[in-house]
Amino acid sequence: MTSTLIWIAVALFAIGLYLSWTAGRLDRLHARIDAARAALDAQLLRRASVAQELATSGVLDPAASIVLYEAAHAARQAEEEQREVAESELSQALRAIFGEIQQVEAVREAPGGDEAATELAAAVRRVPMARRFHNDSVRAARALRRHRKVRWFRLAGHAPFPMAFEMDDEPPVALADRAGA
């Protein structure tokens, strides 16, 4: 009888230890999502800021400046529910303006344009990486939260279900080519 109680206690302790480890793992995944989202937000803000600076610098033609400024401003001011759409529209504006290498070369030839084009190319290149890192973290947390043990024992606590950040982040071909160079 005593040995049975000891084995039950050991089994309960092992199960508790395993559940505690799983809850800790889930907590670390949620912290990783928060850090990845902060990095993504920083990269999106940097891209919008650089685009806005470039739009107001006078290196672009007036029509391109207006389109780029409005898209960048909308991306910076967007509410959380509209953020993905606004960032996608900024990506589309960047592709429309910098779709051809001639436009990028014209910007680079203008005074101060080389630094602006280089900074924009770097910002445009970092956004997809930050978004991929964030979405990978979300995917891992979702996979763990789908397990029965996590749902039955409510190991996620009151943490909201993680959501991926889906946007059009394809860089303009001319800027992507220059970013690697």
mmCIF file with all atom_site columns, C-alpha atoms in Angstrom:
data_model
loop_
_atom_site.group_PDB
_atom_site.id
_atom_site.type_symbol
_atom_site.label_atom_id
_atom_site.label_alt_id
_atom_site.label_comp_id
_atom_site.label_asym_id
_atom_site.label_entity_id
_atom_site.label_seq_id
_atom_site.pdbx_PDB_ins_code
_atom_site.Cartn_x
_atom_site.Cartn_y
_atom_site.Cartn_z
_atom_site.occupancy
_atom_site.B_iso_or_equiv
_atom_site.pdbx_formal_charge
_atom_site.auth_seq_id
_atom_site.auth_comp_id
_atom_site.auth_asym_id
_atom_site.auth_atom_id
_atom_site.pdbx_PDB_model_num
ATOM 1   C CA . MET A 1 1   ? 0.000  0.000  0.000   1.00 0.00 ? 1   MET A CA 1
ATOM 2   C CA . THR A 1 2   ? 2.776  2.420  0.914   1.00 0.00 ? 2   THR A CA 1
ATOM 3   C CA . SER A 1 3   ? 4.753  1.637  -2.221  1.00 0.00 ? 3   SER A CA 1
ATOM 4   C CA . THR A 1 4   ? 1.634  2.275  -4.335  1.00 0.00 ? 4   THR A CA 1
ATOM 5   C CA . LEU A 1 5   ? 1.158  5.694  -2.732  1.00 0.00 ? 5   LEU A CA 1
ATOM 6   C CA . ILE A 1 6   ? 4.804  6.505  -3.325  1.00 0.00 ? 6   ILE A CA 1
ATOM 7   C CA . TRP A 1 7   ? 4.515  5.559  -7.002  1.00 0.00 ? 7   TRP A CA 1
ATOM 8   C CA . ILE A 1 8   ? 1.346  7.648  -7.356  1.00 0.00 ? 8   ILE A CA 1
ATOM 9   C CA . ALA A 1 9   ? 3.103  10.599 -5.718  1.00 0.00 ? 9   ALA A CA 1
ATOM 10  C CA . VAL A 1 10  ? 6.110  10.187 -8.014  1.00 0.00 ? 10  VAL A CA 1
ATOM 11  C CA . ALA A 1 11  ? 3.838  9.978  -11.077 1.00 0.00 ? 11  ALA A CA 1
ATOM 12  C CA . LEU A 1 12  ? 1.901  13.085 -10.014 1.00 0.00 ? 12  LEU A CA 1
ATOM 13  C CA . PHE A 1 13  ? 5.159  14.919 -9.354  1.00 0.00 ? 13  PHE A CA 1
ATOM 14  C CA . ALA A 1 14  ? 6.490  13.932 -12.808 1.00 0.00 ? 14  ALA A CA 1
ATOM 15  C CA . ILE A 1 15  ? 3.262  15.033 -14.492 1.00 0.00 ? 15  ILE A CA 1
ATOM 16  C CA . GLY A 1 16  ? 3.331  18.326 -12.583 1.00 0.00 ? 16  GLY A CA 1
ATOM 17  C CA . LEU A 1 17  ? 6.960  18.866 -13.528 1.00 0.00 ? 17  LEU A CA 1
ATOM 18  C CA . TYR A 1 18  ? 6.192  18.172 -17.188 1.00 0.00 ? 18  TYR A CA 1
ATOM 19  C CA . LEU A 1 19  ? 3.194  20.544 -17.170 1.00 0.00 ? 19  LEU A CA 1
ATOM 20  C CA . SER A 1 20  ? 5.286  23.217 -15.465 1.00 0.00 ? 20  SER A CA 1
ATOM 21  C CA . TRP A 1 21  ? 8.009  22.808 -18.079 1.00 0.00 ? 21  TRP A CA 1
ATOM 22  C CA . THR A 1 22  ? 5.415  23.079 -20.876 1.00 0.00 ? 22  THR A CA 1
ATOM 23  C CA . ALA A 1 23  ? 3.892  26.213 -19.338 1.00 0.00 ? 23  ALA A CA 1
ATOM 24  C CA . GLY A 1 24  ? 7.359  27.750 -19.055 1.00 0.00 ? 24  GLY A CA 1
ATOM 25  C CA . ARG A 1 25  ? 8.085  26.903 -22.674 1.00 0.00 ? 25  ARG A CA 1
ATOM 26  C CA . LEU A 1 26  ? 4.815  28.515 -23.746 1.00 0.00 ? 26  LEU A CA 1
ATOM 27  C CA . ASP A 1 27  ? 5.623  31.593 -21.673 1.00 0.00 ? 27  ASP A CA 1
ATOM 28  C CA . ARG A 1 28  ? 9.039  31.873 -23.348 1.00 0.00 ? 28  ARG A CA 1
ATOM 29  C CA . LEU A 1 29  ? 7.379  31.575 -26.763 1.00 0.00 ? 29  LEU A CA 1
ATOM 30  C CA . HIS A 1 30  ? 4.979  34.385 -25.887 1.00 0.00 ? 30  HIS A CA 1
ATOM 31  C CA . ALA A 1 31  ? 7.914  36.536 -24.740 1.00 0.00 ? 31  ALA A CA 1
ATOM 32  C CA . ARG A 1 32  ? 9.684  35.750 -28.007 1.00 0.00 ? 32  ARG A CA 1
ATOM 33  C CA . ILE A 1 33  ? 6.572  36.826 -29.931 1.00 0.00 ? 33  ILE A CA 1
ATOM 34  C CA . ASP A 1 34  ? 6.495  40.108 -28.022 1.00 0.00 ? 34  ASP A CA 1
ATOM 35  C CA . ALA A 1 35  ? 10.167 40.763 -28.785 1.00 0.00 ? 35  ALA A CA 1
ATOM 36  C CA . ALA A 1 36  ? 9.730  39.814 -32.438 1.00 0.00 ? 36  ALA A CA 1
ATOM 37  C CA . ARG A 1 37  ? 6.684  42.088 -32.730 1.00 0.00 ? 37  ARG A CA 1
ATOM 38  C CA . ALA A 1 38  ? 8.640  44.977 -31.237 1.00 0.00 ? 38  ALA A CA 1
ATOM 39  C CA . ALA A 1 39  ? 11.446 44.371 -33.745 1.00 0.00 ? 39  ALA A CA 1
ATOM 40  C CA . LEU A 1 40  ? 8.931  44.176 -36.595 1.00 0.00 ? 40  LEU A CA 1
ATOM 41  C CA . ASP A 1 41  ? 7.269  47.412 -35.476 1.00 0.00 ? 41  ASP A CA 1
ATOM 42  C CA . ALA A 1 42  ? 10.677 49.105 -35.324 1.00 0.00 ? 42  ALA A CA 1
ATOM 43  C CA . GLN A 1 43  ? 11.554 47.955 -38.854 1.00 0.00 ? 43  GLN A CA 1
ATOM 44  C CA . LEU A 1 44  ? 8.174  49.023 -40.229 1.00 0.00 ? 44  LEU A CA 1
ATOM 45  C CA . LEU A 1 45  ? 8.522  52.417 -38.570 1.00 0.00 ? 45  LEU A CA 1
ATOM 46  C CA . ARG A 1 46  ? 12.049 52.788 -39.912 1.00 0.00 ? 46  ARG A CA 1
ATOM 47  C CA . ARG A 1 47  ? 10.907 51.931 -43.448 1.00 0.00 ? 47  ARG A CA 1
ATOM 48  C CA . ALA A 1 48  ? 8.020  54.398 -43.279 1.00 0.00 ? 48  ALA A CA 1
ATOM 49  C CA . SER A 1 49  ? 10.257 57.116 -41.815 1.00 0.00 ? 49  SER A CA 1
ATOM 50  C CA . VAL A 1 50  ? 12.930 56.701 -44.470 1.00 0.00 ? 50  VAL A CA 1
ATOM 51  C CA . ALA A 1 51  ? 10.276 56.672 -47.205 1.00 0.00 ? 51  ALA A CA 1
ATOM 52  C CA . GLN A 1 52  ? 8.723  59.815 -45.762 1.00 0.00 ? 52  GLN A CA 1
ATOM 53  C CA . GLU A 1 53  ? 12.120 61.538 -45.588 1.00 0.00 ? 53  GLU A CA 1
ATOM 54  C CA . LEU A 1 54  ? 12.850 60.569 -49.170 1.00 0.00 ? 54  LEU A CA 1
ATOM 55  C CA . ALA A 1 55  ? 9.437  61.837 -50.285 1.00 0.00 ? 55  ALA A CA 1
ATOM 56  C CA . THR A 1 56  ? 10.050 65.251 -48.715 1.00 0.00 ? 56  THR A CA 1
ATOM 57  C CA . SER A 1 57  ? 13.703 65.551 -49.766 1.00 0.00 ? 57  SER A CA 1
ATOM 58  C CA . GLY A 1 58  ? 12.954 66.805 -53.266 1.00 0.00 ? 58  GLY A CA 1
ATOM 59  C CA . VAL A 1 59  ? 14.873 64.050 -55.044 1.00 0.00 ? 59  VAL A CA 1
ATOM 60  C CA . LEU A 1 60  ? 11.732 62.427 -56.444 1.00 0.00 ? 60  LEU A CA 1
ATOM 61  C CA . ASP A 1 61  ? 9.383  63.932 -58.976 1.00 0.00 ? 61  ASP A CA 1
ATOM 62  C CA . PRO A 1 62  ? 6.313  65.630 -57.407 1.00 0.00 ? 62  PRO A CA 1
ATOM 63  C CA . ALA A 1 63  ? 3.821  62.873 -58.241 1.00 0.00 ? 63  ALA A CA 1
ATOM 64  C CA . ALA A 1 64  ? 6.044  60.135 -56.826 1.00 0.00 ? 64  ALA A CA 1
ATOM 65  C CA . SER A 1 65  ? 6.737  62.271 -53.754 1.00 0.00 ? 65  SER A CA 1
ATOM 66  C CA . ILE A 1 66  ? 3.037  62.698 -53.033 1.00 0.00 ? 66  ILE A CA 1
ATOM 67  C CA . VAL A 1 67  ? 2.248  59.007 -53.503 1.00 0.00 ? 67  VAL A CA 1
ATOM 68  C CA . LEU A 1 68  ? 5.178  57.905 -51.348 1.00 0.00 ? 68  LEU A CA 1
ATOM 69  C CA . TYR A 1 69  ? 4.529  60.502 -48.636 1.00 0.00 ? 69  TYR A CA 1
ATOM 70  C CA . GLU A 1 70  ? 0.837  59.626 -48.340 1.00 0.00 ? 70  GLU A CA 1
ATOM 71  C CA . ALA A 1 71  ? 1.526  55.884 -48.193 1.00 0.00 ? 71  ALA A CA 1
ATOM 72  C CA . ALA A 1 72  ? 4.295  56.327 -45.607 1.00 0.00 ? 72  ALA A CA 1
ATOM 73  C CA . HIS A 1 73  ? 2.182  58.700 -43.527 1.00 0.00 ? 73  HIS A CA 1
ATOM 74  C CA . ALA A 1 74  ? -0.773 56.294 -43.622 1.00 0.00 ? 74  ALA A CA 1
ATOM 75  C CA . ALA A 1 75  ? 1.505  53.431 -42.530 1.00 0.00 ? 75  ALA A CA 1
ATOM 76  C CA . ARG A 1 76  ? 2.875  55.442 -39.597 1.00 0.00 ? 76  ARG A CA 1
ATOM 77  C CA . GLN A 1 77  ? -0.550 56.628 -38.441 1.00 0.00 ? 77  GLN A CA 1
ATOM 78  C CA . ALA A 1 78  ? -2.524 53.415 -38.992 1.00 0.00 ? 78  ALA A CA 1
ATOM 79  C CA . GLU A 1 79  ? -4.477 51.892 -36.133 1.00 0.00 ? 79  GLU A CA 1
ATOM 80  C CA . GLU A 1 80  ? -3.596 48.316 -35.196 1.00 0.00 ? 80  GLU A CA 1
ATOM 81  C CA . GLU A 1 81  ? -6.563 46.858 -37.109 1.00 0.00 ? 81  GLU A CA 1
ATOM 82  C CA . GLN A 1 82  ? -5.549 48.644 -40.317 1.00 0.00 ? 82  GLN A CA 1
ATOM 83  C CA . ARG A 1 83  ? -1.786 48.319 -39.960 1.00 0.00 ? 83  ARG A CA 1
ATOM 84  C CA . GLU A 1 84  ? -1.336 45.328 -42.268 1.00 0.00 ? 84  GLU A CA 1
ATOM 85  C CA . VAL A 1 85  ? -3.283 47.030 -45.072 1.00 0.00 ? 85  VAL A CA 1
ATOM 86  C CA . ALA A 1 86  ? -1.431 50.339 -44.675 1.00 0.00 ? 86  ALA A CA 1
ATOM 87  C CA . GLU A 1 87  ? 1.969  48.627 -44.669 1.00 0.00 ? 87  GLU A CA 1
ATOM 88  C CA . SER A 1 88  ? 0.992  46.625 -47.758 1.00 0.00 ? 88  SER A CA 1
ATOM 89  C CA . GLU A 1 89  ? -0.011 49.841 -49.505 1.00 0.00 ? 89  GLU A CA 1
ATOM 90  C CA . LEU A 1 90  ? 3.384  51.353 -48.646 1.00 0.00 ? 90  LEU A CA 1
ATOM 91  C CA . SER A 1 91  ? 5.064  48.280 -50.169 1.00 0.00 ? 91  SER A CA 1
ATOM 92  C CA . GLN A 1 92  ? 2.980  48.713 -53.306 1.00 0.00 ? 92  GLN A CA 1
ATOM 93  C CA . ALA A 1 93  ? 3.850  52.414 -53.519 1.00 0.00 ? 93  ALA A CA 1
ATOM 94  C CA . LEU A 1 94  ? 7.542  51.620 -53.127 1.00 0.00 ? 94  LEU A CA 1
ATOM 95  C CA . ARG A 1 95  ? 7.323  49.017 -55.898 1.00 0.00 ? 95  ARG A CA 1
ATOM 96  C CA . ALA A 1 96  ? 5.478  51.468 -58.161 1.00 0.00 ? 96  ALA A CA 1
ATOM 97  C CA . ILE A 1 97  ? 8.039  54.224 -57.613 1.00 0.00 ? 97  ILE A CA 1
ATOM 98  C CA . PHE A 1 98  ? 11.220 52.151 -57.490 1.00 0.00 ? 98  PHE A CA 1
ATOM 99  C CA . GLY A 1 99  ? 10.198 49.407 -59.890 1.00 0.00 ? 99  GLY A CA 1
ATOM 100 C CA . GLU A 1 100 ? 12.854 50.365 -62.405 1.00 0.00 ? 100 GLU A CA 1
ATOM 101 C CA . ILE A 1 101 ? 16.558 50.783 -61.852 1.00 0.00 ? 101 ILE A CA 1
ATOM 102 C CA . GLN A 1 102 ? 16.492 54.150 -63.684 1.00 0.00 ? 102 GLN A CA 1
ATOM 103 C CA . GLN A 1 103 ? 14.434 55.717 -60.889 1.00 0.00 ? 103 GLN A CA 1
ATOM 104 C CA . VAL A 1 104 ? 16.834 54.439 -58.227 1.00 0.00 ? 104 VAL A CA 1
ATOM 105 C CA . GLU A 1 105 ? 19.814 55.736 -60.235 1.00 0.00 ? 105 GLU A CA 1
ATOM 106 C CA . ALA A 1 106 ? 18.120 59.134 -60.607 1.00 0.00 ? 106 ALA A CA 1
ATOM 107 C CA . VAL A 1 107 ? 17.641 59.286 -56.835 1.00 0.00 ? 107 VAL A CA 1
ATOM 108 C CA . ARG A 1 108 ? 21.263 58.261 -56.227 1.00 0.00 ? 108 ARG A CA 1
ATOM 109 C CA . GLU A 1 109 ? 22.552 61.010 -58.530 1.00 0.00 ? 109 GLU A CA 1
ATOM 110 C CA . ALA A 1 110 ? 20.704 63.745 -56.634 1.00 0.00 ? 110 ALA A CA 1
ATOM 111 C CA . PRO A 1 111 ? 22.517 65.461 -53.740 1.00 0.00 ? 111 PRO A CA 1
ATOM 112 C CA . GLY A 1 112 ? 22.036 63.298 -50.640 1.00 0.00 ? 112 GLY A CA 1
ATOM 113 C CA . GLY A 1 113 ? 20.166 60.736 -52.692 1.00 0.00 ? 113 GLY A CA 1
ATOM 114 C CA . ASP A 1 114 ? 22.781 58.015 -52.459 1.00 0.00 ? 114 ASP A CA 1
ATOM 115 C CA . GLU A 1 115 ? 22.528 57.825 -48.657 1.00 0.00 ? 115 GLU A CA 1
ATOM 116 C CA . ALA A 1 116 ? 18.727 57.991 -48.780 1.00 0.00 ? 116 ALA A CA 1
ATOM 117 C CA . ALA A 1 117 ? 18.496 55.228 -51.388 1.00 0.00 ? 117 ALA A CA 1
ATOM 118 C CA . THR A 1 118 ? 20.951 53.040 -49.459 1.00 0.00 ? 118 THR A CA 1
ATOM 119 C CA . GLU A 1 119 ? 19.042 53.547 -46.207 1.00 0.00 ? 119 GLU A CA 1
ATOM 120 C CA . LEU A 1 120 ? 15.710 52.825 -47.892 1.00 0.00 ? 120 LEU A CA 1
ATOM 121 C CA . ALA A 1 121 ? 17.107 49.678 -49.528 1.00 0.00 ? 121 ALA A CA 1
ATOM 122 C CA . ALA A 1 122 ? 18.337 48.458 -46.125 1.00 0.00 ? 122 ALA A CA 1
ATOM 123 C CA . ALA A 1 123 ? 14.981 49.219 -44.477 1.00 0.00 ? 123 ALA A CA 1
ATOM 124 C CA . VAL A 1 124 ? 13.051 47.511 -47.263 1.00 0.00 ? 124 VAL A CA 1
ATOM 125 C CA . ARG A 1 125 ? 15.281 44.425 -46.979 1.00 0.00 ? 125 ARG A CA 1
ATOM 126 C CA . ARG A 1 126 ? 14.878 44.126 -43.184 1.00 0.00 ? 126 ARG A CA 1
ATOM 127 C CA . VAL A 1 127 ? 11.073 44.223 -43.075 1.00 0.00 ? 127 VAL A CA 1
ATOM 128 C CA . PRO A 1 128 ? 10.507 40.761 -44.626 1.00 0.00 ? 128 PRO A CA 1
ATOM 129 C CA . MET A 1 129 ? 13.126 39.249 -42.317 1.00 0.00 ? 129 MET A CA 1
ATOM 130 C CA . ALA A 1 130 ? 11.519 40.768 -39.221 1.00 0.00 ? 130 ALA A CA 1
ATOM 131 C CA . ARG A 1 131 ? 8.057  39.687 -40.359 1.00 0.00 ? 131 ARG A CA 1
ATOM 132 C CA . ARG A 1 132 ? 9.239  36.141 -41.052 1.00 0.00 ? 132 ARG A CA 1
ATOM 133 C CA . PHE A 1 133 ? 10.877 35.927 -37.612 1.00 0.00 ? 133 PHE A CA 1
ATOM 134 C CA . HIS A 1 134 ? 7.673  37.172 -35.959 1.00 0.00 ? 134 HIS A CA 1
ATOM 135 C CA . ASN A 1 135 ? 5.447  34.795 -37.914 1.00 0.00 ? 135 ASN A CA 1
ATOM 136 C CA . ASP A 1 136 ? 7.739  31.849 -37.154 1.00 0.00 ? 136 ASP A CA 1
ATOM 137 C CA . SER A 1 137 ? 7.429  32.629 -33.445 1.00 0.00 ? 137 SER A CA 1
ATOM 138 C CA . VAL A 1 138 ? 3.650  32.840 -33.779 1.00 0.00 ? 138 VAL A CA 1
ATOM 139 C CA . ARG A 1 139 ? 3.559  29.523 -35.638 1.00 0.00 ? 139 ARG A CA 1
ATOM 140 C CA . ALA A 1 140 ? 5.566  27.790 -32.895 1.00 0.00 ? 140 ALA A CA 1
ATOM 141 C CA . ALA A 1 141 ? 3.324  29.163 -30.143 1.00 0.00 ? 141 ALA A CA 1
ATOM 142 C CA . ARG A 1 142 ? 0.179  28.211 -32.021 1.00 0.00 ? 142 ARG A CA 1
ATOM 143 C CA . ALA A 1 143 ? 1.455  24.678 -32.538 1.00 0.00 ? 143 ALA A CA 1
ATOM 144 C CA . LEU A 1 144 ? 2.113  24.291 -28.818 1.00 0.00 ? 144 LEU A CA 1
ATOM 145 C CA . ARG A 1 145 ? -1.222 25.856 -27.857 1.00 0.00 ? 145 ARG A CA 1
ATOM 146 C CA . ARG A 1 146 ? -3.064 23.332 -30.050 1.00 0.00 ? 146 ARG A CA 1
ATOM 147 C CA . HIS A 1 147 ? -1.918 20.413 -27.895 1.00 0.00 ? 147 HIS A CA 1
ATOM 148 C CA . ARG A 1 148 ? -4.618 18.924 -25.679 1.00 0.00 ? 148 ARG A CA 1
ATOM 149 C CA . LYS A 1 149 ? -2.542 19.158 -22.520 1.00 0.00 ? 149 LYS A CA 1
ATOM 150 C CA . VAL A 1 150 ? -2.189 22.932 -23.005 1.00 0.00 ? 150 VAL A CA 1
ATOM 151 C CA . ARG A 1 151 ? -5.915 23.382 -23.569 1.00 0.00 ? 151 ARG A CA 1
ATOM 152 C CA . TRP A 1 152 ? -7.085 20.982 -20.839 1.00 0.00 ? 152 TRP A CA 1
ATOM 153 C CA . PHE A 1 153 ? -4.837 22.391 -18.146 1.00 0.00 ? 153 PHE A CA 1
ATOM 154 C CA . ARG A 1 154 ? -5.122 25.954 -19.475 1.00 0.00 ? 154 ARG A CA 1
ATOM 155 C CA . LEU A 1 155 ? -1.383 26.391 -19.534 1.00 0.00 ? 155 LEU A CA 1
ATOM 156 C CA . ALA A 1 156 ? -1.622 29.482 -21.746 1.00 0.00 ? 156 ALA A CA 1
ATOM 157 C CA . GLY A 1 157 ? -3.383 31.353 -18.962 1.00 0.00 ? 157 GLY A CA 1
ATOM 158 C CA . HIS A 1 158 ? -5.032 34.538 -20.168 1.00 0.00 ? 158 HIS A CA 1
ATOM 159 C CA . ALA A 1 159 ? -2.539 35.256 -22.934 1.00 0.00 ? 159 ALA A CA 1
ATOM 160 C CA . PRO A 1 160 ? -4.271 36.198 -26.182 1.00 0.00 ? 160 PRO A CA 1
ATOM 161 C CA . PHE A 1 161 ? -4.015 33.771 -29.068 1.00 0.00 ? 161 PHE A CA 1
ATOM 162 C CA . PRO A 1 162 ? -1.011 34.898 -31.141 1.00 0.00 ? 162 PRO A CA 1
ATOM 163 C CA . MET A 1 163 ? -1.777 36.362 -34.544 1.00 0.00 ? 163 MET A CA 1
ATOM 164 C CA . ALA A 1 164 ? 0.560  36.447 -37.511 1.00 0.00 ? 164 ALA A CA 1
ATOM 165 C CA . PHE A 1 165 ? 1.324  39.738 -39.260 1.00 0.00 ? 165 PHE A CA 1
ATOM 166 C CA . GLU A 1 166 ? 0.285  39.262 -42.877 1.00 0.00 ? 166 GLU A CA 1
ATOM 167 C CA . MET A 1 167 ? 1.249  41.946 -45.342 1.00 0.00 ? 167 MET A CA 1
ATOM 168 C CA . ASP A 1 168 ? 2.672  42.450 -48.806 1.00 0.00 ? 168 ASP A CA 1
ATOM 169 C CA . ASP A 1 169 ? 6.357  42.968 -48.075 1.00 0.00 ? 169 ASP A CA 1
ATOM 170 C CA . GLU A 1 170 ? 7.867  42.191 -51.458 1.00 0.00 ? 170 GLU A CA 1
ATOM 171 C CA . PRO A 1 171 ? 10.614 44.761 -52.012 1.00 0.00 ? 171 PRO A CA 1
ATOM 172 C CA . PRO A 1 172 ? 10.977 46.749 -55.230 1.00 0.00 ? 172 PRO A CA 1
ATOM 173 C CA . VAL A 1 173 ? 13.247 44.847 -57.585 1.00 0.00 ? 173 VAL A CA 1
ATOM 174 C CA . ALA A 1 174 ? 15.550 47.810 -58.181 1.00 0.00 ? 174 ALA A CA 1
ATOM 175 C CA . LEU A 1 175 ? 16.007 48.455 -54.452 1.00 0.00 ? 175 LEU A CA 1
ATOM 176 C CA . ALA A 1 176 ? 16.400 44.766 -53.603 1.00 0.00 ? 176 ALA A CA 1
ATOM 177 C CA . ASP A 1 177 ? 19.167 44.477 -56.196 1.00 0.00 ? 177 ASP A CA 1
ATOM 178 C CA . ARG A 1 178 ? 20.942 47.498 -54.732 1.00 0.00 ? 178 ARG A CA 1
ATOM 179 C CA . ALA A 1 179 ? 20.535 46.274 -51.133 1.00 0.00 ? 179 ALA A CA 1
ATOM 180 C CA . GLY A 1 180 ? 22.623 43.203 -51.820 1.00 0.00 ? 180 GLY A CA 1
ATOM 181 C CA . ALA A 1 181 ? 25.288 45.205 -53.667 1.00 0.00 ? 181 ALA A CA 1
#
